[in-house]
PDB file of C-alpha atoms in Angstrom:
ATOM      1  CA  UNK A   1       9.852  21.358 -27.240  1.00 41.00           C
ATOM      2  CA  UNK A   2       7.159  20.871 -25.038  1.00 42.00           C
ATOM      3  CA  UNK A   3       6.520  23.283 -22.133  1.00 42.00           C
ATOM      4  CA  UNK A   4       6.589  21.000 -18.930  1.00 44.00           C
ATOM      5  CA  UNK A   5       3.553  20.554 -17.004  1.00 50.00           C
ATOM      6  CA  UNK A   6       3.146  23.318 -13.964  1.00 47.00           C
ATOM      7  CA  UNK A   7       1.753  19.345 -11.874  1.00 49.00           C
ATOM      8  CA  UNK A   8       5.374  18.781 -12.329  1.00 49.00           C
ATOM      9  CA  UNK A   9       6.967  21.512 -10.826  1.00 49.00           C
ATOM     10  CA  UNK A  10       4.329  20.695  -8.313  1.00 51.00           C
ATOM     11  CA  UNK A  11       5.317  17.172  -7.169  1.00 51.00           C
ATOM     12  CA  UNK A  12       8.582  18.344  -7.237  1.00 49.00           C
ATOM     13  CA  UNK A  13       7.661  20.831  -4.965  1.00 45.00           C
ATOM     14  CA  UNK A  14       5.997  18.227  -2.707  1.00 51.00           C
ATOM     15  CA  UNK A  15       9.417  16.212  -2.688  1.00 45.00           C
ATOM     16  CA  UNK A  16       7.643  13.830  -5.085  1.00 54.00           C
ATOM     17  CA  UNK A  17       8.976  12.728  -8.311  1.00 53.00           C
ATOM     18  CA  UNK A  18       7.351  13.489 -12.050  1.00 52.00           C
ATOM     19  CA  UNK A  19       6.176  11.193 -15.179  1.00 50.00           C
ATOM     20  CA  UNK A  20       9.788  12.134 -16.530  1.00 57.00           C
ATOM     21  CA  UNK A  21      11.302   9.158 -14.057  1.00 71.00           C
ATOM     22  CA  UNK A  22      11.882   5.705 -16.361  1.00 85.00           C
ATOM     23  CA  UNK A  23       9.310   3.697 -15.722  1.00 82.00           C
ATOM     24  CA  UNK A  24      11.602   0.791 -13.542  1.00 89.00           C
ATOM     25  CA  UNK A  25      12.801   3.660 -11.471  1.00 93.00           C
ATOM     26  CA  UNK A  26       9.196   4.772 -10.122  1.00 95.00           C
ATOM     27  CA  UNK A  27       8.437   1.447  -9.750  1.00 96.00           C
ATOM     28  CA  UNK A  28      11.053   0.168  -7.761  1.00 96.00           C
ATOM     29  CA  UNK A  29      11.470   3.087  -5.240  1.00 96.00           C
ATOM     30  CA  UNK A  30       7.567   2.499  -4.745  1.00 98.00           C
ATOM     31  CA  UNK A  31       7.861  -1.430  -3.845  1.00 97.00           C
ATOM     32  CA  UNK A  32      11.268  -0.750  -2.278  1.00 97.00           C
ATOM     33  CA  UNK A  33       9.655   1.526   0.451  1.00 97.00           C
ATOM     34  CA  UNK A  34       6.111  -0.868   0.877  1.00 98.00           C
ATOM     35  CA  UNK A  35       8.319  -4.233   1.097  1.00 98.00           C
ATOM     36  CA  UNK A  36      11.780  -3.340   2.457  1.00 97.00           C
ATOM     37  CA  UNK A  37      12.333  -6.771   3.898  1.00 96.00           C
ATOM     38  CA  UNK A  38      12.236  -7.681   0.183  1.00 95.00           C
ATOM     39  CA  UNK A  39      14.860  -5.465  -0.718  1.00 94.00           C
ATOM     40  CA  UNK A  40      17.383  -6.273   1.833  1.00 92.00           C
ATOM     41  CA  UNK A  41      16.098  -2.772   4.012  1.00 94.00           C
ATOM     42  CA  UNK A  42      15.017  -4.886   6.884  1.00 95.00           C
ATOM     43  CA  UNK A  43      15.577  -8.014   8.635  1.00 93.00           C
ATOM     44  CA  UNK A  44      12.369 -10.805   8.233  1.00 92.00           C
ATOM     45  CA  UNK A  45      13.104 -13.607  10.732  1.00 91.00           C
ATOM     46  CA  UNK A  46      11.197 -12.411  13.204  1.00 87.00           C
ATOM     47  CA  UNK A  47       8.253 -11.511  11.695  1.00 91.00           C
ATOM     48  CA  UNK A  48       8.016 -13.712   8.660  1.00 95.00           C
ATOM     49  CA  UNK A  49       5.739 -17.430   9.938  1.00 94.00           C
ATOM     50  CA  UNK A  50       8.321 -19.622   7.492  1.00 93.00           C
ATOM     51  CA  UNK A  51      11.362 -18.617   9.715  1.00 94.00           C
ATOM     52  CA  UNK A  52      11.669 -20.875  12.729  1.00 93.00           C
ATOM     53  CA  UNK A  53      12.402 -17.440  14.888  1.00 92.00           C
ATOM     54  CA  UNK A  54       8.648 -16.146  14.165  1.00 92.00           C
ATOM     55  CA  UNK A  55       6.757 -15.674  17.290  1.00 85.00           C
ATOM     56  CA  UNK A  56       3.100 -15.025  17.146  1.00 86.00           C
ATOM     57  CA  UNK A  57       1.796 -11.843  18.663  1.00 88.00           C
ATOM     58  CA  UNK A  58      -0.871 -10.917  20.853  1.00 85.00           C
ATOM     59  CA  UNK A  59      -2.374  -7.990  19.115  1.00 89.00           C
ATOM     60  CA  UNK A  60      -1.745  -6.275  15.827  1.00 90.00           C
ATOM     61  CA  UNK A  61      -0.341  -3.535  17.388  1.00 93.00           C
ATOM     62  CA  UNK A  62       2.677  -5.464  18.954  1.00 94.00           C
ATOM     63  CA  UNK A  63       2.965  -6.788  15.706  1.00 95.00           C
ATOM     64  CA  UNK A  64       2.857  -4.178  13.995  1.00 95.00           C
ATOM     65  CA  UNK A  65       5.893  -2.402  16.414  1.00 94.00           C
ATOM     66  CA  UNK A  66       7.803  -5.559  15.492  1.00 95.00           C
ATOM     67  CA  UNK A  67       7.298  -4.696  11.213  1.00 96.00           C
ATOM     68  CA  UNK A  68       8.969  -1.331  12.451  1.00 96.00           C
ATOM     69  CA  UNK A  69      11.585  -2.565  14.290  1.00 94.00           C
ATOM     70  CA  UNK A  70      12.840  -4.842  11.896  1.00 95.00           C
ATOM     71  CA  UNK A  71      13.562  -2.437   9.225  1.00 96.00           C
ATOM     72  CA  UNK A  72      17.143  -0.801   9.051  1.00 95.00           C
ATOM     73  CA  UNK A  73      18.064   2.095  10.863  1.00 95.00           C
ATOM     74  CA  UNK A  74      19.598   3.001   7.675  1.00 93.00           C
ATOM     75  CA  UNK A  75      19.152   1.438   4.185  1.00 89.00           C
ATOM     76  CA  UNK A  76      21.690   1.170   1.582  1.00 87.00           C
ATOM     77  CA  UNK A  77      20.207   4.532   0.042  1.00 87.00           C
ATOM     78  CA  UNK A  78      21.027   6.610   3.193  1.00 92.00           C
ATOM     79  CA  UNK A  79      17.580   6.969   4.590  1.00 93.00           C
ATOM     80  CA  UNK A  80      17.045   6.728   8.444  1.00 95.00           C
ATOM     81  CA  UNK A  81      14.311   4.801   8.819  1.00 95.00           C
ATOM     82  CA  UNK A  82      12.843   7.898  10.992  1.00 94.00           C
ATOM     83  CA  UNK A  83      13.239   9.948   7.627  1.00 95.00           C
ATOM     84  CA  UNK A  84      11.681   7.173   5.315  1.00 96.00           C
ATOM     85  CA  UNK A  85       9.153   5.682   8.089  1.00 96.00           C
ATOM     86  CA  UNK A  86       8.565   8.059  10.884  1.00 92.00           C
ATOM     87  CA  UNK A  87       5.559   9.556  12.291  1.00 84.00           C
ATOM     88  CA  UNK A  88       2.885  10.605  11.383  1.00 90.00           C
ATOM     89  CA  UNK A  89       3.964   9.583   7.630  1.00 95.00           C
ATOM     90  CA  UNK A  90       3.169   6.097   7.874  1.00 97.00           C
ATOM     91  CA  UNK A  91       1.317   3.175   8.926  1.00 97.00           C
ATOM     92  CA  UNK A  92       2.439  -0.787   8.671  1.00 97.00           C
ATOM     93  CA  UNK A  93      -1.065  -1.538   6.992  1.00 97.00           C
ATOM     94  CA  UNK A  94      -2.663  -5.180   6.758  1.00 98.00           C
ATOM     95  CA  UNK A  95      -3.660  -6.235   3.327  1.00 98.00           C
ATOM     96  CA  UNK A  96      -6.690  -7.967   4.957  1.00 98.00           C
ATOM     97  CA  UNK A  97      -7.462  -6.241   7.886  1.00 98.00           C
ATOM     98  CA  UNK A  98      -7.693  -8.193  11.019  1.00 96.00           C
ATOM     99  CA  UNK A  99     -10.943  -7.291  11.734  1.00 96.00           C
ATOM    100  CA  UNK A 100     -11.844  -9.075   8.643  1.00 97.00           C
ATOM    101  CA  UNK A 101      -9.687 -12.241   8.859  1.00 97.00           C
ATOM    102  CA  UNK A 102      -6.356 -11.283   7.980  1.00 97.00           C
ATOM    103  CA  UNK A 103      -3.071 -12.124   9.963  1.00 96.00           C
ATOM    104  CA  UNK A 104      -0.783 -10.783  11.569  1.00 96.00           C
ATOM    105  CA  UNK A 105       2.019 -11.986   9.655  1.00 96.00           C
ATOM    106  CA  UNK A 106       4.388 -10.681   6.942  1.00 96.00           C
ATOM    107  CA  UNK A 107       2.640 -11.654   4.125  1.00 97.00           C
ATOM    108  CA  UNK A 108      -0.278  -9.650   4.693  1.00 98.00           C
ATOM    109  CA  UNK A 109       1.113  -6.401   5.621  1.00 98.00           C
ATOM    110  CA  UNK A 110       2.840  -3.538   3.339  1.00 98.00           C
ATOM    111  CA  UNK A 111       4.203  -0.195   4.618  1.00 98.00           C
ATOM    112  CA  UNK A 112       1.747   2.842   3.336  1.00 97.00           C
ATOM    113  CA  UNK A 113       0.740   6.351   3.970  1.00 98.00           C
ATOM    114  CA  UNK A 114      -0.542   6.764   7.046  1.00 98.00           C
ATOM    115  CA  UNK A 115      -3.400   9.369   5.788  1.00 98.00           C
ATOM    116  CA  UNK A 116      -4.490   6.535   3.697  1.00 98.00           C
ATOM    117  CA  UNK A 117      -4.810   3.665   5.830  1.00 98.00           C
ATOM    118  CA  UNK A 118      -6.679   5.272   8.412  1.00 97.00           C
ATOM    119  CA  UNK A 119      -8.931   6.837   5.543  1.00 98.00           C
ATOM    120  CA  UNK A 120     -10.266   2.958   4.335  1.00 98.00           C
ATOM    121  CA  UNK A 121      -9.716   1.185   7.666  1.00 96.00           C
ATOM    122  CA  UNK A 122     -11.282  -2.175   7.895  1.00 97.00           C
ATOM    123  CA  UNK A 123     -13.680  -1.584   5.212  1.00 97.00           C
ATOM    124  CA  UNK A 124     -11.578  -1.607   1.549  1.00 98.00           C
ATOM    125  CA  UNK A 125      -9.011  -4.357   1.849  1.00 98.00           C
ATOM    126  CA  UNK A 126      -9.316  -4.342  -2.226  1.00 98.00           C
ATOM    127  CA  UNK A 127      -7.849  -1.346  -2.574  1.00 98.00           C
ATOM    128  CA  UNK A 128      -4.829  -2.462  -0.496  1.00 98.00           C
ATOM    129  CA  UNK A 129      -4.625  -5.377  -2.970  1.00 98.00           C
ATOM    130  CA  UNK A 130      -4.941  -3.644  -5.724  1.00 98.00           C
ATOM    131  CA  UNK A 131      -1.731  -1.302  -4.125  1.00 98.00           C
ATOM    132  CA  UNK A 132       0.485  -4.327  -3.447  1.00 98.00           C
ATOM    133  CA  UNK A 133      -0.525  -6.494  -6.642  1.00 98.00           C
ATOM    134  CA  UNK A 134      -1.643 -10.294  -7.782  1.00 98.00           C
ATOM    135  CA  UNK A 135       1.366 -11.888  -6.253  1.00 98.00           C
ATOM    136  CA  UNK A 136       1.292 -10.542  -3.243  1.00 98.00           C
ATOM    137  CA  UNK A 137      -2.533 -10.124  -2.182  1.00 98.00           C
ATOM    138  CA  UNK A 138      -2.478 -14.116  -3.481  1.00 98.00           C
ATOM    139  CA  UNK A 139       0.540 -14.636  -0.549  1.00 98.00           C
ATOM    140  CA  UNK A 140      -1.564 -12.510   1.938  1.00 98.00           C
ATOM    141  CA  UNK A 141      -4.452 -14.335   1.549  1.00 98.00           C
ATOM    142  CA  UNK A 142      -2.873 -18.079   1.670  1.00 98.00           C
ATOM    143  CA  UNK A 143      -1.387 -16.720   5.169  1.00 97.00           C
ATOM    144  CA  UNK A 144      -4.621 -15.207   6.080  1.00 97.00           C
ATOM    145  CA  UNK A 145      -6.111 -18.456   5.976  1.00 97.00           C
ATOM    146  CA  UNK A 146      -3.342 -20.666   7.654  1.00 96.00           C
ATOM    147  CA  UNK A 147      -3.031 -18.390  10.306  1.00 95.00           C
ATOM    148  CA  UNK A 148      -5.614 -15.810  10.217  1.00 96.00           C
ATOM    149  CA  UNK A 149      -9.240 -15.933  10.110  1.00 96.00           C
ATOM    150  CA  UNK A 150      -9.965 -15.329   6.597  1.00 98.00           C
ATOM    151  CA  UNK A 151     -12.412 -18.189   5.495  1.00 96.00           C
ATOM    152  CA  UNK A 152     -14.932 -16.940   8.330  1.00 95.00           C
ATOM    153  CA  UNK A 153     -14.910 -13.350   7.113  1.00 92.00           C
ATOM    154  CA  UNK A 154     -16.292 -10.690   4.332  1.00 94.00           C
ATOM    155  CA  UNK A 155     -13.709 -12.805   1.871  1.00 97.00           C
ATOM    156  CA  UNK A 156     -14.145 -15.807   2.344  1.00 95.00           C
ATOM    157  CA  UNK A 157     -16.005 -16.715  -1.150  1.00 96.00           C
ATOM    158  CA  UNK A 158     -12.990 -14.229  -3.248  1.00 97.00           C
ATOM    159  CA  UNK A 159      -9.919 -15.897  -4.384  1.00 97.00           C
ATOM    160  CA  UNK A 160      -7.210 -13.284  -4.493  1.00 98.00           C
ATOM    161  CA  UNK A 161      -7.207 -11.791  -8.052  1.00 98.00           C
ATOM    162  CA  UNK A 162     -10.733 -11.041  -8.037  1.00 98.00           C
ATOM    163  CA  UNK A 163     -10.130  -8.902  -4.888  1.00 98.00           C
ATOM    164  CA  UNK A 164      -7.254  -7.376  -6.976  1.00 98.00           C
ATOM    165  CA  UNK A 165      -9.394  -6.570  -9.799  1.00 98.00           C
ATOM    166  CA  UNK A 166     -12.209  -5.068  -7.915  1.00 98.00           C
ATOM    167  CA  UNK A 167      -9.756  -2.982  -5.896  1.00 98.00           C
ATOM    168  CA  UNK A 168      -7.991  -1.584  -9.352  1.00 98.00           C
ATOM    169  CA  UNK A 169     -11.706  -1.245 -10.915  1.00 98.00           C
ATOM    170  CA  UNK A 170     -12.841   1.515  -8.025  1.00 98.00           C
ATOM    171  CA  UNK A 171      -9.253   3.173  -8.715  1.00 98.00           C
ATOM    172  CA  UNK A 172      -9.244   3.288 -12.264  1.00 98.00           C
ATOM    173  CA  UNK A 173     -13.074   5.116 -11.252  1.00 98.00           C
ATOM    174  CA  UNK A 174     -11.600   7.997 -10.511  1.00 98.00           C
ATOM    175  CA  UNK A 175      -8.921   8.076 -12.895  1.00 98.00           C
ATOM    176  CA  UNK A 176      -6.033   5.771 -10.633  1.00 98.00           C
ATOM    177  CA  UNK A 177      -4.544   3.326 -12.096  1.00 98.00           C
ATOM    178  CA  UNK A 178      -2.395   0.373 -10.561  1.00 98.00           C
ATOM    179  CA  UNK A 179       0.080  -1.909 -11.808  1.00 97.00           C
ATOM    180  CA  UNK A 180       0.309  -5.894 -12.320  1.00 97.00           C
ATOM    181  CA  UNK A 181       2.728  -6.481  -9.227  1.00 96.00           C
ATOM    182  CA  UNK A 182       1.461  -3.294  -7.099  1.00 98.00           C
ATOM    183  CA  UNK A 183       2.260   0.460  -6.952  1.00 98.00           C
ATOM    184  CA  UNK A 184       1.202   3.535  -9.386  1.00 98.00           C
ATOM    185  CA  UNK A 185       1.052   4.004 -12.835  1.00 98.00           C
ATOM    186  CA  UNK A 186       3.036   6.856 -13.885  1.00 96.00           C
ATOM    187  CA  UNK A 187       0.488   6.988 -16.944  1.00 95.00           C
ATOM    188  CA  UNK A 188      -2.307   7.463 -15.159  1.00 98.00           C
ATOM    189  CA  UNK A 189      -4.478  10.659 -15.737  1.00 98.00           C
ATOM    190  CA  UNK A 190      -4.278  10.922 -11.731  1.00 98.00           C
ATOM    191  CA  UNK A 191      -0.916  11.244 -11.706  1.00 97.00           C
ATOM    192  CA  UNK A 192      -0.340  13.878 -15.153  1.00 96.00           C
ATOM    193  CA  UNK A 193      -2.918  15.658 -12.832  1.00 97.00           C
ATOM    194  CA  UNK A 194      -1.081  16.027  -9.655  1.00 97.00           C
ATOM    195  CA  UNK A 195      -3.882  14.251  -7.774  1.00 98.00           C
ATOM    196  CA  UNK A 196      -1.541  11.778  -7.260  1.00 98.00           C
ATOM    197  CA  UNK A 197       2.117  11.431  -6.122  1.00 97.00           C
ATOM    198  CA  UNK A 198       5.099   9.483  -5.150  1.00 97.00           C
ATOM    199  CA  UNK A 199       7.938  10.984  -2.990  1.00 97.00           C
ATOM    200  CA  UNK A 200      11.127  10.618  -2.803  1.00 95.00           C
ATOM    201  CA  UNK A 201      11.181   7.523  -0.477  1.00 96.00           C
ATOM    202  CA  UNK A 202       8.677   5.673  -2.795  1.00 97.00           C
ATOM    203  CA  UNK A 203       5.676   6.744  -0.766  1.00 98.00           C
ATOM    204  CA  UNK A 204       2.444   7.658  -3.058  1.00 98.00           C
ATOM    205  CA  UNK A 205       0.679  10.400  -1.818  1.00 98.00           C
ATOM    206  CA  UNK A 206      -3.214  10.889  -2.498  1.00 98.00           C
ATOM    207  CA  UNK A 207      -4.518   8.086  -1.829  1.00 98.00           C
ATOM    208  CA  UNK A 208      -6.883   9.079   0.913  1.00 98.00           C
ATOM    209  CA  UNK A 209      -8.314  11.784  -1.234  1.00 98.00           C
ATOM    210  CA  UNK A 210      -9.143   9.212  -3.920  1.00 98.00           C
ATOM    211  CA  UNK A 211     -10.686   6.451  -1.374  1.00 98.00           C
ATOM    212  CA  UNK A 212     -12.736   9.451  -0.507  1.00 98.00           C
ATOM    213  CA  UNK A 213     -13.480   9.883  -3.897  1.00 98.00           C
ATOM    214  CA  UNK A 214     -14.916   6.088  -4.415  1.00 98.00           C
ATOM    215  CA  UNK A 215     -16.623   6.346  -1.304  1.00 97.00           C
ATOM    216  CA  UNK A 216     -18.079   9.396  -2.687  1.00 97.00           C
ATOM    217  CA  UNK A 217     -19.303   7.331  -6.146  1.00 96.00           C
ATOM    218  CA  UNK A 218     -20.461   4.371  -4.515  1.00 95.00           C
ATOM    219  CA  UNK A 219     -22.803   6.616  -1.854  1.00 94.00           C
ATOM    220  CA  UNK A 220     -24.337   8.730  -4.783  1.00 92.00           C
ATOM    221  CA  UNK A 221     -24.772   5.076  -6.692  1.00 88.00           C
ATOM    222  CA  UNK A 222     -26.521   3.654  -3.969  1.00 87.00           C
ATOM    223  CA  UNK A 223     -28.733   6.874  -3.282  1.00 84.00           C
ATOM    224  CA  UNK A 224     -29.695   6.432  -7.238  1.00 79.00           C
ATOM    225  CA  UNK A 225     -30.870   3.117  -6.698  1.00 79.00           C
ATOM    226  CA  UNK A 226     -32.316   3.914  -3.732  1.00 80.00           C
ATOM    227  CA  UNK A 227     -34.640   6.987  -5.409  1.00 73.00           C
ATOM    228  CA  UNK A 228     -35.789   4.435  -8.562  1.00 62.00           C
TER     229      UNK A 228
END
């Protein structure tokens, strides 16, 4: 019988779940965390642009507050909104940043770790796209073109699959794999080494460190090219 890797115990001590979860459990926990409105854990009528009750918000902060209020005070798993999404754990993160033309609409946001969101800010939408996958990124782009200003931003000449592929490649360069429909792939080396883990609520941790690793690699490559 193989001994249990020490990284598994480290993840459990952090409140996370290890590589011994089933694929389905590991994936669905992340999806329910990121998109509570898709899993009967939040209302969507006031924040979904396809709803008759949707209203346009004056600024991104007002929209983020509306998204938080839409999440049920207690979900079907028994977690309260404060436990699962309270400060300083999480942010309502835009897939395409509003600074890049992204829209304040339901299809362009997901719940994410605050440290990761604050680390990438508006400079790495492709990493958000990799986190949510092809289908959700396509929806985010469609809504951001219709309700935002995406066609006048940095992604004006890109299609959603290209954005996701770029983000997935960047994460892969630091040992982190993302699944087709979003979420961390537990088979990757970053998870097995304990650098990235998913907690009991479904929130991935360690993505901020991976984003910094990616940034360092890009700067290193830039300096190497300049020195040639």
